Short mmCIF file of C-alpha atoms in Angstrom, two decimals:
data_model
loop_
_atom_site.label_atom_id
_atom_site.label_comp_id
_atom_site.label_asym_id
_atom_site.label_seq_id
_atom_site.Cartn_x
_atom_site.Cartn_y
_atom_site.Cartn_z
CA MET F 892 -17.65 -71.06 -20.30
CA ALA F 893 -16.95 -74.54 -20.85
CA ALA F 894 -20.60 -74.79 -22.08
CA LEU F 895 -20.05 -72.17 -24.58
CA GLY F 896 -16.48 -73.40 -25.60
CA GLY F 897 -18.06 -76.60 -26.43
CA LEU F 898 -20.61 -75.06 -28.70
CA VAL F 899 -17.97 -72.99 -30.25
CA LEU F 900 -16.08 -76.28 -30.59
CA SER F 901 -19.18 -77.87 -31.84
CA GLY F 902 -19.90 -75.16 -34.56
CA LEU F 903 -16.33 -75.67 -35.49
CA ILE F 904 -16.35 -79.37 -36.30
CA LEU F 905 -19.72 -78.80 -37.89
CA LEU F 906 -17.85 -76.36 -39.87
CA MET F 907 -14.93 -78.24 -40.69
CA CYS F 908 -17.13 -81.23 -42.06
CA LEU F 909 -19.31 -79.21 -44.22
CA SER F 910 -16.30 -77.51 -45.80
CA VAL F 911 -14.73 -81.42 -46.25
CA VAL F 912 -17.83 -82.88 -47.70
CA GLY F 913 -17.94 -79.47 -50.05
CA ARG F 914 -14.51 -80.12 -51.21
CA THR F 915 -14.73 -83.62 -51.73
CA LEU F 916 -17.76 -83.20 -53.76
CA ASN F 917 -16.39 -80.35 -55.76
CA THR F 918 -13.32 -83.01 -56.82
CA VAL F 919 -15.90 -85.44 -57.64
CA LEU F 920 -17.99 -83.22 -59.86
CA HIS F 921 -14.89 -81.85 -61.67
CA ALA F 922 -13.73 -85.54 -62.09
CA ALA F 923 -13.33 -86.56 -65.92
CA ALA F 924 -15.84 -89.47 -65.17
CA VAL F 925 -18.62 -87.61 -63.81
CA GLN F 926 -17.96 -84.70 -66.38
CA ALA F 927 -18.24 -87.07 -69.38
CA LEU F 928 -21.02 -89.06 -67.84
CA MET F 929 -23.42 -86.34 -66.41
CA PRO F 930 -21.88 -83.09 -67.86
CA GLY F 931 -25.10 -81.16 -67.48
CA PHE F 932 -25.86 -82.29 -63.60
CA ALA F 933 -21.81 -81.49 -62.94
CA ASP F 934 -22.21 -78.26 -64.10
CA TRP F 935 -24.83 -77.41 -62.41
CA ALA F 936 -24.00 -78.74 -59.17
CA LEU F 937 -20.73 -76.85 -59.47
CA SER F 938 -22.33 -73.56 -60.32
CA THR F 939 -24.50 -73.89 -57.04
CA GLY F 940 -20.75 -72.86 -55.42
CA ILE F 941 -20.39 -76.77 -54.07
CA GLY F 942 -16.99 -76.74 -52.78
CA PRO F 943 -15.28 -76.02 -49.18
CA ILE F 944 -16.11 -73.36 -47.19
CA GLU F 945 -13.81 -70.26 -47.70
CA GLY F 946 -12.26 -69.24 -44.74
CA ASP F 947 -12.60 -72.29 -42.94
CA PHE F 948 -8.93 -72.52 -41.41
CA GLU F 949 -9.26 -68.84 -40.29
CA LEU F 950 -12.39 -69.53 -38.48
CA VAL F 951 -11.08 -72.67 -36.61
CA GLU F 952 -8.02 -70.79 -35.81
CA ALA F 953 -9.61 -68.45 -33.97
CA GLY F 954 -12.38 -70.74 -32.66
CA ILE F 955 -9.78 -73.34 -31.16
CA ALA F 956 -8.19 -70.68 -29.40
CA PHE F 957 -11.17 -68.96 -27.63
CA SER F 958 -12.62 -72.82 -26.97
CA ILE F 959 -9.00 -73.39 -25.12
CA PHE F 960 -9.62 -70.83 -23.05
CA ALA F 961 -13.07 -71.40 -22.49
CA PHE F 962 -12.21 -75.16 -21.18
CA MET F 963 -9.64 -73.92 -18.92
CA PRO F 964 -11.92 -72.10 -15.70
CA TYR F 965 -13.94 -75.43 -15.46
CA CYS F 966 -10.64 -77.81 -15.86
CA HIS F 967 -8.71 -75.67 -13.20
CA ILE F 968 -11.56 -75.34 -10.52
CA THR F 969 -12.55 -78.75 -10.87
CA LEU F 970 -9.14 -80.26 -11.05
CA GLY F 971 -9.03 -81.48 -14.10
CA HIS F 972 -5.48 -80.99 -14.98
CA ALA F 973 -3.06 -83.81 -15.63
CA SER F 974 -1.20 -84.48 -12.20
CA VAL F 975 2.02 -86.46 -11.78
CA ASP F 976 2.62 -87.22 -7.94
CA ILE F 977 5.17 -90.25 -7.99
CA PHE F 978 7.82 -88.24 -5.73
CA THR F 979 5.23 -86.12 -3.73
CA SER F 980 3.10 -88.65 -2.58
CA TRP F 981 5.69 -89.33 -0.37
CA PHE F 982 5.51 -86.08 1.49
CA SER F 983 3.44 -85.57 4.37
CA GLU F 984 0.12 -84.43 4.08
CA ARG F 985 1.29 -80.52 5.54
CA ALA F 986 3.85 -80.62 2.77
CA GLN F 987 1.61 -81.48 0.20
CA LYS F 988 -0.84 -78.61 1.18
CA ILE F 989 2.21 -76.65 1.05
CA GLN F 990 3.09 -77.70 -2.49
CA GLY F 991 -0.40 -77.21 -3.57
CA VAL F 992 -0.76 -73.68 -2.08
CA LEU F 993 2.68 -72.50 -4.25
CA ILE F 994 1.27 -74.62 -7.11
CA GLU F 995 -1.68 -72.89 -7.31
CA MET F 996 0.09 -69.64 -6.68
CA LEU F 997 2.27 -70.31 -9.78
CA PHE F 998 -0.33 -71.66 -11.82
CA ALA F 999 -2.44 -68.36 -10.96
CA VAL F 1000 0.69 -66.14 -11.79
CA VAL F 1001 1.13 -67.72 -15.27
CA LEU F 1002 -2.74 -67.28 -16.08
CA VAL F 1003 -2.63 -63.76 -15.39
CA VAL F 1004 0.81 -63.22 -17.24
CA ILE F 1005 -1.29 -65.30 -20.32
CA ALA F 1006 -4.18 -62.73 -19.77
CA VAL F 1007 -1.80 -59.65 -19.58
CA GLN F 1008 0.03 -60.68 -23.01
CA LEU F 1009 -3.23 -61.73 -24.81
CA GLU F 1010 -4.55 -57.94 -23.82
CA ALA F 1011 -1.64 -56.76 -25.16
CA GLY F 1012 -1.22 -58.36 -28.14
CA MET F 1013 -5.00 -57.59 -28.81
CA GLN F 1014 -4.21 -53.97 -28.33
CA SER F 1015 -1.71 -54.31 -30.94
CA LYS F 1016 -3.47 -56.31 -33.43
CA MET F 1017 -6.05 -53.31 -33.19
CA ARG F 1018 -3.85 -50.59 -33.56
CA SER F 1019 -2.17 -52.23 -37.11
CA GLY F 1020 -5.51 -52.74 -38.04
CA GLN F 1021 -4.11 -56.59 -39.26
CA THR F 1022 -6.92 -58.51 -41.05
CA THR F 1023 -7.12 -62.47 -41.80
CA PHE F 1024 -5.99 -63.34 -45.53
CA LEU F 1025 -9.57 -64.72 -46.59
CA LEU F 1026 -12.26 -63.53 -44.83
CA GLN F 1027 -10.75 -60.11 -44.06
CA PHE F 1028 -12.10 -59.74 -40.28
CA PRO F 1029 -9.99 -57.97 -37.97
CA ILE F 1030 -7.43 -60.60 -36.04
CA TRP F 1031 -8.14 -58.56 -32.83
CA TRP F 1032 -11.51 -60.28 -32.54
CA ALA F 1033 -9.77 -63.41 -32.06
CA TYR F 1034 -7.64 -62.02 -29.54
CA ALA F 1035 -10.31 -60.22 -27.81
CA LEU F 1036 -12.33 -63.77 -27.52
CA SER F 1037 -9.40 -65.71 -26.29
CA PHE F 1038 -8.41 -62.88 -23.76
CA PHE F 1039 -12.04 -63.10 -22.65
CA GLY F 1040 -11.35 -66.60 -21.71
CA ALA F 1041 -8.19 -66.42 -20.44
CA ALA F 1042 -9.27 -63.43 -17.86
CA VAL F 1043 -11.80 -65.55 -16.97
CA ALA F 1044 -9.35 -68.35 -16.20
CA ALA F 1045 -7.08 -65.90 -14.34
CA ILE F 1046 -9.98 -64.84 -12.09
CA VAL F 1047 -10.45 -68.63 -11.19
CA GLY F 1048 -6.64 -69.60 -10.79
CA ILE F 1049 -6.21 -66.25 -8.30
CA TYR F 1050 -9.60 -67.88 -6.34
CA MET F 1051 -7.93 -71.49 -6.62
CA ALA F 1052 -4.76 -69.86 -5.18
CA ILE F 1053 -6.75 -68.10 -2.36
CA VAL F 1054 -8.73 -71.45 -1.57
CA ARG F 1055 -5.44 -73.25 -1.00
CA VAL F 1056 -4.33 -70.78 1.29
CA VAL F 1057 -7.37 -70.65 3.06
CA GLU F 1058 -7.01 -74.34 3.65
CA LEU F 1059 -3.75 -74.70 4.49
CA ALA F 1060 -4.04 -71.65 7.35
CA SER F 1061 -7.37 -73.38 8.64
CA GLY F 1062 -6.55 -77.11 8.19
CA LYS F 1063 -10.06 -77.80 6.29
CA THR F 1064 -10.45 -78.91 2.60
CA LEU F 1065 -12.92 -76.41 0.77
CA ILE F 1066 -12.10 -78.17 -2.34
CA GLY F 1067 -10.89 -81.47 -2.76
CA ASP F 1068 -7.31 -82.57 -4.32
CA ALA F 1069 -9.24 -84.63 -6.72
CA ILE F 1070 -12.37 -85.66 -8.15
CA GLY F 1071 -14.33 -87.96 -5.65
CA ASP F 1072 -12.48 -86.41 -2.48
CA ASP F 1073 -14.78 -85.70 0.13
CA ILE F 1074 -15.17 -82.38 1.38
CA GLU F 1075 -15.12 -81.56 5.20
CA GLN F 1076 -18.14 -79.67 6.19
CA SER F 1077 -17.87 -77.00 8.67
#
């Protein structure tokens, strides 16, 4: 999922770069100085369609939403989320493990709620037939892509909650608490 999110994000970066270059060239070719010095070339270049990519912001909006949800499962399973443990570092190891279970359970619930709400939003957009302004593609497509990523993130969240419960019950570490943690082998 993260690789797919990275590919989409890379494509969006390329899309925005091309759109900005096109917009800039269009502005330059319309400038009075260029029109005075090279009117034939400027008119020819403009006739090729040089300009911003139509609907670039609509594509970026949908693609970024998908990319965020595509990165969440990997970030969650590798424990890449930000962590502030100023006070909890004083807790006993057992209390920290209990806290870890509670946090994972809460996170799983939140991820499931997000996925459920995205699915409901997607159904609503499908029923309404709403489309984007410029490209006229159905808005539910973006919801469907985001829902797919959110569903995978929810599954990973549930998995991590189960892992933490098993770790608490068994006293063994299955997935370390931070990058570089040693994992006990059974």
